[in-house]
């Protein structure tokens, strides 16, 4: 594929980082070909790391991480079922390595996530007989989990996704086991426990489809409840799992404005843009969603056509134009993965597909979408 035709900044997506730097005299624009440096006056640029990257075996991806990103988050290794698979049995092996990797790269470390209805072991919600545990017991288990994890990384993890995906798309709170057993105040308790464990850490609420008006209104109520009770909340994380052709741009901007008006930061989290057809008219990021794999849902196994490369770049450009307009309120933009080989969109909502939703391809080379984003930094 000839990507040069898409590039106006020093052949960004057509050659290696080093070669590009050597082949242009426009050093102001190239800025060592780093997303982080290009946007350093606006917001942090982050990425999520998987176990191979954290362990150090994926050295090619780690070179991209070191060059391109100044914020790091765990894709999975800090989720409750990984950190505490059995009651009282904590496993910090990967999380420790991730936190050290962030420190070695002077990256802003984000912890993901403390309280979530998914990827939390069953023991958290049940007693020895398999029955739902009591409110008091679950609160104590939550407190122990949060304070053990947060205190371990006190001063190292700079911000935490305290509660993840507790609001329904149509408004109202998700009737998760957290809500069913504890009640709606489980959210307040989670933020309170996290703040007690590290008073200096930033605390976030994180969710998908935050452009939906009903969901946005519910999150506003959530934030105001915390604020009125004097409970710390620093930011709302707007997950950004989008797809080509999905025109949410106006409502995305409305949500940024609305959340910023609450006096908190806005963060764009889990950013990726699928190029594959979604098997439902309702686009979601609900992890329990699953569909059978059919050829019509996996059309680009041998590579992405040039016209879709262009379309993907245009979509990212529309997003970053919005982000740039609101850079005084947005503190971080985090891509959900380093490259297309890593992305969860290869196995969700259909396992075994070949997707291309990120800025770097399977060989960790920058794509035309990378150039589209870089152009908007200047």
Tab-separated table of C-alpha atoms in Angstrom:
chain	number	residue	atom	x	y	z
A	1	UNK	CA	0.000	0.000	0.000
A	2	UNK	CA	1.342	3.431	-0.916
A	3	UNK	CA	0.622	5.470	2.200
A	4	UNK	CA	2.744	8.441	1.127
A	5	UNK	CA	-0.180	10.099	-0.600
A	6	UNK	CA	-1.898	10.539	2.770
A	7	UNK	CA	1.034	12.215	4.470
A	8	UNK	CA	1.919	15.883	4.678
A	9	UNK	CA	4.254	15.707	7.666
A	10	UNK	CA	7.634	14.270	6.760
A	11	UNK	CA	6.366	10.972	5.300
A	12	UNK	CA	5.178	10.010	8.781
A	13	UNK	CA	3.327	6.830	7.885
A	14	UNK	CA	5.454	5.721	4.954
A	15	UNK	CA	8.820	5.222	6.607
A	16	UNK	CA	10.413	4.386	9.911
A	17	UNK	CA	10.645	6.915	12.734
A	18	UNK	CA	14.423	7.284	12.316
A	19	UNK	CA	14.341	7.564	8.529
A	20	UNK	CA	11.622	10.182	8.707
A	21	UNK	CA	13.659	12.311	11.059
A	22	UNK	CA	16.643	12.115	8.718
A	23	UNK	CA	14.685	12.879	5.552
A	24	UNK	CA	13.125	16.161	6.637
A	25	UNK	CA	14.411	19.451	7.851
A	26	UNK	CA	11.071	20.347	9.414
A	27	UNK	CA	12.050	19.327	12.941
A	28	UNK	CA	9.376	21.511	14.537
A	29	UNK	CA	6.621	19.466	12.920
A	30	UNK	CA	8.247	16.070	13.310
A	31	UNK	CA	9.073	16.522	17.018
A	32	UNK	CA	10.849	13.147	16.922
A	33	UNK	CA	7.626	11.711	15.535
A	34	UNK	CA	6.049	11.431	18.947
A	35	UNK	CA	2.344	11.758	19.645
A	36	UNK	CA	3.152	12.577	23.247
A	37	UNK	CA	5.527	15.383	22.338
A	38	UNK	CA	3.283	16.706	19.601
A	39	UNK	CA	0.377	17.069	22.040
A	40	UNK	CA	2.315	17.818	25.213
A	41	UNK	CA	0.861	21.324	25.459
A	42	UNK	CA	-2.695	19.967	25.173
A	43	UNK	CA	-3.115	16.634	26.955
A	44	UNK	CA	-1.417	13.364	27.820
A	45	UNK	CA	-1.417	10.635	25.169
A	46	UNK	CA	-1.764	7.181	26.652
A	47	UNK	CA	-2.008	3.525	25.732
A	48	UNK	CA	-3.060	0.246	27.334
A	49	UNK	CA	-0.505	-2.540	27.685
A	50	UNK	CA	-1.067	-6.297	27.561
A	51	UNK	CA	0.869	-9.002	29.405
A	52	UNK	CA	3.460	-9.602	26.647
A	53	UNK	CA	4.331	-5.916	26.612
A	54	UNK	CA	4.443	-5.705	30.400
A	55	UNK	CA	6.647	-8.795	30.615
A	56	UNK	CA	8.996	-7.252	28.044
A	57	UNK	CA	8.715	-9.950	25.365
A	58	UNK	CA	7.031	-7.664	22.825
A	59	UNK	CA	10.051	-5.425	22.371
A	60	UNK	CA	8.808	-3.884	19.127
A	61	UNK	CA	5.643	-2.581	20.752
A	62	UNK	CA	7.595	-1.314	23.743
A	63	UNK	CA	9.715	0.868	21.442
A	64	UNK	CA	6.493	2.473	20.242
A	65	UNK	CA	5.309	2.927	23.830
A	66	UNK	CA	8.534	4.642	24.839
A	67	UNK	CA	8.489	6.959	21.819
A	68	UNK	CA	4.817	7.757	21.402
A	69	UNK	CA	3.058	7.745	24.778
A	70	UNK	CA	3.439	9.519	28.115
A	71	UNK	CA	0.638	7.751	29.964
A	72	UNK	CA	0.159	4.035	30.604
A	73	UNK	CA	-2.784	1.961	31.781
A	74	UNK	CA	-3.210	-1.781	32.275
A	75	UNK	CA	-5.408	-3.507	29.739
A	76	UNK	CA	-6.229	-6.326	32.168
A	77	UNK	CA	-3.648	-6.970	34.879
A	78	UNK	CA	-5.136	-4.589	37.452
A	79	UNK	CA	-8.713	-5.788	37.114
A	80	UNK	CA	-10.162	-7.382	40.265
A	81	UNK	CA	-10.176	-11.009	39.095
A	82	UNK	CA	-6.479	-10.776	38.179
A	83	UNK	CA	-5.229	-8.900	41.234
A	84	UNK	CA	-7.315	-10.878	43.734
A	85	UNK	CA	-8.535	-14.116	42.082
A	86	UNK	CA	-9.236	-15.689	45.467
A	87	UNK	CA	-10.199	-14.001	48.699
A	88	UNK	CA	-7.132	-12.655	50.440
A	89	UNK	CA	-4.799	-14.070	47.770
A	90	UNK	CA	-3.411	-11.081	45.887
A	91	UNK	CA	-1.289	-11.421	42.769
A	92	UNK	CA	0.640	-8.260	41.973
A	93	UNK	CA	3.280	-9.819	39.728
A	94	UNK	CA	2.204	-8.174	36.464
A	95	UNK	CA	0.869	-5.032	38.074
A	96	UNK	CA	4.201	-4.422	39.801
A	97	UNK	CA	6.033	-4.762	36.497
A	98	UNK	CA	3.631	-2.383	34.802
A	99	UNK	CA	4.006	0.263	37.474
A	100	UNK	CA	7.786	-0.042	37.252
A	101	UNK	CA	7.639	0.221	33.450
A	102	UNK	CA	5.636	3.437	33.781
A	103	UNK	CA	8.181	4.812	36.251
A	104	UNK	CA	11.087	3.876	33.974
A	105	UNK	CA	9.440	5.774	31.114
A	106	UNK	CA	8.327	8.758	33.228
A	107	UNK	CA	4.762	7.964	32.181
A	108	UNK	CA	1.598	8.996	34.027
A	109	UNK	CA	0.333	5.707	35.454
A	110	UNK	CA	-3.420	5.011	35.563
A	111	UNK	CA	-4.908	2.092	37.507
A	112	UNK	CA	-7.783	0.255	35.807
A	113	UNK	CA	-10.037	-0.677	37.528
A	114	UNK	CA	-11.068	-1.069	41.180
A	115	UNK	CA	-14.814	-1.765	41.091
A	116	UNK	CA	-16.520	-3.332	38.075
A	117	UNK	CA	-19.424	-5.709	37.538
A	118	UNK	CA	-17.305	-7.709	35.072
A	119	UNK	CA	-13.950	-9.463	35.535
A	120	UNK	CA	-14.513	-9.678	39.268
A	121	UNK	CA	-14.262	-13.140	40.843
A	122	UNK	CA	-17.465	-14.746	42.098
A	123	UNK	CA	-16.152	-15.072	45.641
A	124	UNK	CA	-16.502	-11.309	46.044
A	125	UNK	CA	-20.299	-11.564	45.900
A	126	UNK	CA	-21.026	-14.978	47.423
A	127	UNK	CA	-20.656	-16.823	50.713
A	128	UNK	CA	-19.246	-20.331	51.241
A	129	UNK	CA	-22.578	-21.883	50.249
A	130	UNK	CA	-22.759	-19.965	46.981
A	131	UNK	CA	-25.473	-17.612	48.183
A	132	UNK	CA	-25.252	-13.852	47.811
A	133	UNK	CA	-23.289	-12.364	50.658
A	134	UNK	CA	-24.567	-9.602	52.934
A	135	UNK	CA	-24.257	-5.870	52.384
A	136	UNK	CA	-21.824	-5.438	55.300
A	137	UNK	CA	-19.641	-8.306	54.135
A	138	UNK	CA	-19.447	-7.046	50.570
A	139	UNK	CA	-18.627	-3.524	51.732
A	140	UNK	CA	-15.794	-4.892	53.841
A	141	UNK	CA	-14.509	-6.981	50.928
A	142	UNK	CA	-14.642	-3.937	48.674
A	143	UNK	CA	-12.784	-1.842	51.224
A	144	UNK	CA	-10.101	-4.480	51.704
A	145	UNK	CA	-9.613	-4.890	47.969
A	146	UNK	CA	-9.469	-1.186	47.183
A	147	UNK	CA	-7.254	-0.198	50.063
A	148	UNK	CA	-4.843	-3.107	49.570
A	149	UNK	CA	-4.408	-2.328	45.882
A	150	UNK	CA	-4.353	1.458	46.078
A	151	UNK	CA	-2.069	1.657	49.099
A	152	UNK	CA	0.443	-0.679	47.434
A	153	UNK	CA	0.911	1.830	44.620
A	154	UNK	CA	0.483	4.992	46.655
A	155	UNK	CA	2.360	7.796	44.947
A	156	UNK	CA	3.136	5.616	41.922
A	157	UNK	CA	-0.269	5.213	40.335
A	158	UNK	CA	-1.360	8.797	39.740
A	159	UNK	CA	-5.017	8.141	38.984
A	160	UNK	CA	-7.556	5.338	39.390
A	161	UNK	CA	-10.629	4.262	37.475
A	162	UNK	CA	-12.457	3.742	40.737
A	163	UNK	CA	-15.805	2.598	39.341
A	164	UNK	CA	-16.263	1.281	35.818
A	165	UNK	CA	-19.479	1.078	33.791
A	166	UNK	CA	-22.106	1.456	36.523
A	167	UNK	CA	-24.602	3.451	34.423
A	168	UNK	CA	-27.068	2.114	31.839
A	169	UNK	CA	-27.262	3.573	28.346
A	170	UNK	CA	-30.892	4.529	28.891
A	171	UNK	CA	-30.155	6.135	32.246
A	172	UNK	CA	-30.323	4.733	35.746
A	173	UNK	CA	-27.755	2.568	37.476
A	174	UNK	CA	-26.832	-0.902	36.278
A	175	UNK	CA	-28.419	-3.566	38.503
A	176	UNK	CA	-25.106	-5.292	39.070
A	177	UNK	CA	-24.339	-7.447	42.084
A	178	UNK	CA	-22.646	-4.414	43.606
A	179	UNK	CA	-25.899	-2.498	43.315
A	180	UNK	CA	-28.084	-5.463	44.241
A	181	UNK	CA	-26.232	-6.287	47.452
A	182	UNK	CA	-24.885	-2.938	48.654
A	183	UNK	CA	-27.245	-0.490	46.980
A	184	UNK	CA	-26.486	2.611	44.889
A	185	UNK	CA	-24.144	3.962	47.544
A	186	UNK	CA	-21.526	1.363	46.562
A	187	UNK	CA	-20.190	4.051	44.216
A	188	UNK	CA	-19.761	6.586	47.000
A	189	UNK	CA	-18.110	3.985	49.223
A	190	UNK	CA	-15.667	2.976	46.489
A	191	UNK	CA	-14.510	6.564	45.970
A	192	UNK	CA	-14.286	7.098	49.712
A	193	UNK	CA	-12.147	3.978	50.245
A	194	UNK	CA	-9.840	4.863	47.345
A	195	UNK	CA	-9.301	8.379	48.670
A	196	UNK	CA	-8.511	7.064	52.133
A	197	UNK	CA	-5.882	4.737	50.674
A	198	UNK	CA	-4.125	7.476	48.691
A	199	UNK	CA	-5.341	11.028	49.362
A	200	UNK	CA	-3.181	12.407	46.541
A	201	UNK	CA	-4.343	10.091	43.771
A	202	UNK	CA	-6.812	11.330	41.181
A	203	UNK	CA	-10.103	9.430	41.143
A	204	UNK	CA	-12.183	8.780	38.023
A	205	UNK	CA	-15.531	7.399	36.921
A	206	UNK	CA	-15.167	5.531	33.604
A	207	UNK	CA	-17.873	4.379	31.174
A	208	UNK	CA	-18.711	3.774	27.505
A	209	UNK	CA	-21.351	5.406	25.252
A	210	UNK	CA	-21.055	8.619	27.239
A	211	UNK	CA	-22.315	10.575	24.228
A	212	UNK	CA	-25.852	9.253	24.839
A	213	UNK	CA	-27.982	12.023	26.381
A	214	UNK	CA	-29.697	9.767	28.946
A	215	UNK	CA	-26.424	8.236	30.052
A	216	UNK	CA	-24.758	11.619	30.178
A	217	UNK	CA	-27.544	12.945	32.422
A	218	UNK	CA	-27.194	9.984	34.789
A	219	UNK	CA	-23.424	10.448	35.055
A	220	UNK	CA	-23.988	14.128	35.824
A	221	UNK	CA	-26.249	13.091	38.703
A	222	UNK	CA	-23.620	10.617	39.894
A	223	UNK	CA	-20.872	13.243	39.896
A	224	UNK	CA	-23.060	15.808	41.645
A	225	UNK	CA	-23.970	13.307	44.380
A	226	UNK	CA	-20.309	12.737	45.096
A	227	UNK	CA	-19.524	16.449	45.040
A	228	UNK	CA	-22.420	17.339	47.316
A	229	UNK	CA	-21.205	14.805	49.866
A	230	UNK	CA	-17.641	16.094	49.700
A	231	UNK	CA	-16.334	12.883	48.126
A	232	UNK	CA	-13.406	13.342	45.792
A	233	UNK	CA	-13.916	12.794	42.073
A	234	UNK	CA	-11.433	14.368	39.670
A	235	UNK	CA	-12.540	13.295	36.232
A	236	UNK	CA	-14.969	11.423	34.050
A	237	UNK	CA	-13.449	8.964	31.613
A	238	UNK	CA	-15.354	8.866	28.326
A	239	UNK	CA	-14.592	5.482	26.787
A	240	UNK	CA	-14.262	5.892	23.032
A	241	UNK	CA	-14.978	2.558	21.371
A	242	UNK	CA	-16.312	3.789	18.041
A	243	UNK	CA	-16.815	2.458	14.522
A	244	UNK	CA	-16.563	3.892	11.022
A	245	UNK	CA	-19.786	5.533	9.949
A	246	UNK	CA	-20.965	6.163	13.492
A	247	UNK	CA	-21.688	9.883	13.641
A	248	UNK	CA	-21.640	10.739	17.332
A	249	UNK	CA	-19.490	13.831	16.994
A	250	UNK	CA	-22.035	16.432	18.088
A	251	UNK	CA	-23.094	14.467	21.152
A	252	UNK	CA	-19.484	13.677	22.049
A	253	UNK	CA	-18.818	17.403	22.133
A	254	UNK	CA	-21.985	18.013	24.144
A	255	UNK	CA	-20.834	15.499	26.731
A	256	UNK	CA	-17.379	17.054	27.005
A	257	UNK	CA	-18.964	20.461	27.607
A	258	UNK	CA	-21.441	19.078	30.122
A	259	UNK	CA	-18.893	17.186	32.196
A	260	UNK	CA	-16.443	20.083	32.121
A	261	UNK	CA	-19.168	22.363	33.475
A	262	UNK	CA	-19.163	20.263	36.651
A	263	UNK	CA	-15.668	21.506	37.458
A	264	UNK	CA	-13.964	18.185	36.776
A	265	UNK	CA	-11.544	16.995	34.112
A	266	UNK	CA	-12.598	15.038	31.069
A	267	UNK	CA	-10.568	12.072	29.862
A	268	UNK	CA	-10.927	10.193	26.590
A	269	UNK	CA	-10.301	6.583	27.514
A	270	UNK	CA	-10.088	3.292	25.619
A	271	UNK	CA	-10.015	4.987	22.214
A	272	UNK	CA	-10.279	2.792	19.126
A	273	UNK	CA	-12.262	2.955	15.878
A	274	UNK	CA	-13.338	-0.368	14.395
A	275	UNK	CA	-13.433	-0.646	10.607
A	276	UNK	CA	-15.521	-3.831	10.697
A	277	UNK	CA	-19.298	-4.118	10.435
A	278	UNK	CA	-21.032	-4.277	13.785
A	279	UNK	CA	-23.619	-7.085	13.818
A	280	UNK	CA	-26.212	-4.925	15.535
A	281	UNK	CA	-27.653	-1.492	14.848
A	282	UNK	CA	-26.960	-0.616	18.465
A	283	UNK	CA	-23.268	0.035	18.938
A	284	UNK	CA	-22.107	-0.860	22.427
A	285	UNK	CA	-18.993	-1.727	24.408
A	286	UNK	CA	-20.740	-4.108	26.787
A	287	UNK	CA	-18.197	-6.895	27.305
A	288	UNK	CA	-20.870	-9.607	27.616
A	289	UNK	CA	-22.012	-8.974	24.029
A	290	UNK	CA	-21.125	-11.818	21.671
A	291	UNK	CA	-22.024	-12.862	18.131
A	292	UNK	CA	-21.129	-15.769	15.855
A	293	UNK	CA	-18.327	-15.206	13.359
A	294	UNK	CA	-19.494	-15.031	9.747
A	295	UNK	CA	-17.465	-14.084	6.639
A	296	UNK	CA	-19.495	-10.916	6.067
A	297	UNK	CA	-18.410	-9.673	9.495
A	298	UNK	CA	-14.713	-10.256	8.768
A	299	UNK	CA	-14.066	-8.898	5.261
A	300	UNK	CA	-10.468	-7.625	5.528
A	301	UNK	CA	-8.398	-10.630	6.558
A	302	UNK	CA	-5.769	-9.856	3.909
A	303	UNK	CA	-5.375	-6.161	4.646
A	304	UNK	CA	-7.340	-2.938	4.745
A	305	UNK	CA	-8.160	-1.256	1.401
A	306	UNK	CA	-6.718	2.197	0.786
A	307	UNK	CA	-10.100	3.875	0.817
A	308	UNK	CA	-10.813	2.565	4.314
A	309	UNK	CA	-7.359	3.639	5.487
A	310	UNK	CA	-8.329	7.121	4.363
A	311	UNK	CA	-11.745	6.886	5.995
A	312	UNK	CA	-10.191	5.772	9.272
A	313	UNK	CA	-7.802	8.713	9.192
A	314	UNK	CA	-10.672	11.095	8.479
A	315	UNK	CA	-12.637	9.711	11.422
A	316	UNK	CA	-9.713	10.161	13.794
A	317	UNK	CA	-9.229	13.685	12.432
A	318	UNK	CA	-12.843	14.566	13.272
A	319	UNK	CA	-12.365	13.258	16.797
A	320	UNK	CA	-9.114	15.125	17.383
A	321	UNK	CA	-10.551	18.365	16.063
A	322	UNK	CA	-13.104	18.089	18.858
A	323	UNK	CA	-10.465	17.138	21.415
A	324	UNK	CA	-8.281	20.055	20.376
A	325	UNK	CA	-11.147	22.506	20.760
A	326	UNK	CA	-11.583	21.334	24.334
A	327	UNK	CA	-7.974	20.740	25.302
A	328	UNK	CA	-8.374	23.111	28.240
A	329	UNK	CA	-10.785	20.577	29.762
A	330	UNK	CA	-9.353	17.282	28.470
A	331	UNK	CA	-6.360	16.039	30.441
A	332	UNK	CA	-5.694	12.665	28.784
A	333	UNK	CA	-6.446	10.656	25.646
A	334	UNK	CA	-5.705	6.947	25.935
A	335	UNK	CA	-5.762	4.497	23.021
A	336	UNK	CA	-6.959	1.022	23.953
A	337	UNK	CA	-3.892	-0.823	22.761
A	338	UNK	CA	-0.604	-0.114	21.053
A	339	UNK	CA	-1.248	-1.764	17.692
A	340	UNK	CA	-3.822	-3.607	15.594
A	341	UNK	CA	-2.506	-7.026	16.602
A	342	UNK	CA	-3.239	-6.293	20.254
A	343	UNK	CA	-6.688	-4.755	19.981
A	344	UNK	CA	-9.603	-6.376	21.728
A	345	UNK	CA	-11.690	-5.594	18.629
A	346	UNK	CA	-10.131	-8.727	17.085
A	347	UNK	CA	-12.108	-10.864	19.540
A	348	UNK	CA	-15.022	-8.653	20.630
A	349	UNK	CA	-17.929	-8.742	19.934
A	350	UNK	CA	-16.955	-11.539	17.537
A	351	UNK	CA	-13.947	-13.725	18.215
A	352	UNK	CA	-11.400	-14.360	15.498
A	353	UNK	CA	-11.802	-11.248	13.339
A	354	UNK	CA	-9.107	-9.028	11.823
A	355	UNK	CA	-9.660	-5.402	12.766
A	356	UNK	CA	-7.586	-2.247	12.229
A	357	UNK	CA	-8.802	0.270	14.827
A	358	UNK	CA	-5.577	1.868	16.081
A	359	UNK	CA	-2.845	4.180	14.774
A	360	UNK	CA	-0.155	1.493	14.471
A	361	UNK	CA	-0.403	-1.645	12.335
A	362	UNK	CA	0.512	-5.206	13.238
A	363	UNK	CA	4.183	-4.481	12.557
A	364	UNK	CA	4.068	-1.437	14.866
A	365	UNK	CA	4.370	0.915	11.903
A	366	UNK	CA	2.414	4.182	11.870
A	367	UNK	CA	-0.670	4.172	9.662
A	368	UNK	CA	-2.256	7.007	7.670
A	369	UNK	CA	-4.508	7.565	10.690
A	370	UNK	CA	-1.372	8.368	12.681
A	371	UNK	CA	-0.501	11.088	10.186
A	372	UNK	CA	-4.038	12.465	10.361
A	373	UNK	CA	-3.739	12.819	14.132
A	374	UNK	CA	-0.220	14.261	13.981
A	375	UNK	CA	-1.220	16.908	11.455
A	376	UNK	CA	-3.737	18.314	13.924
A	377	UNK	CA	-1.178	18.778	16.680
A	378	UNK	CA	0.287	21.925	15.091
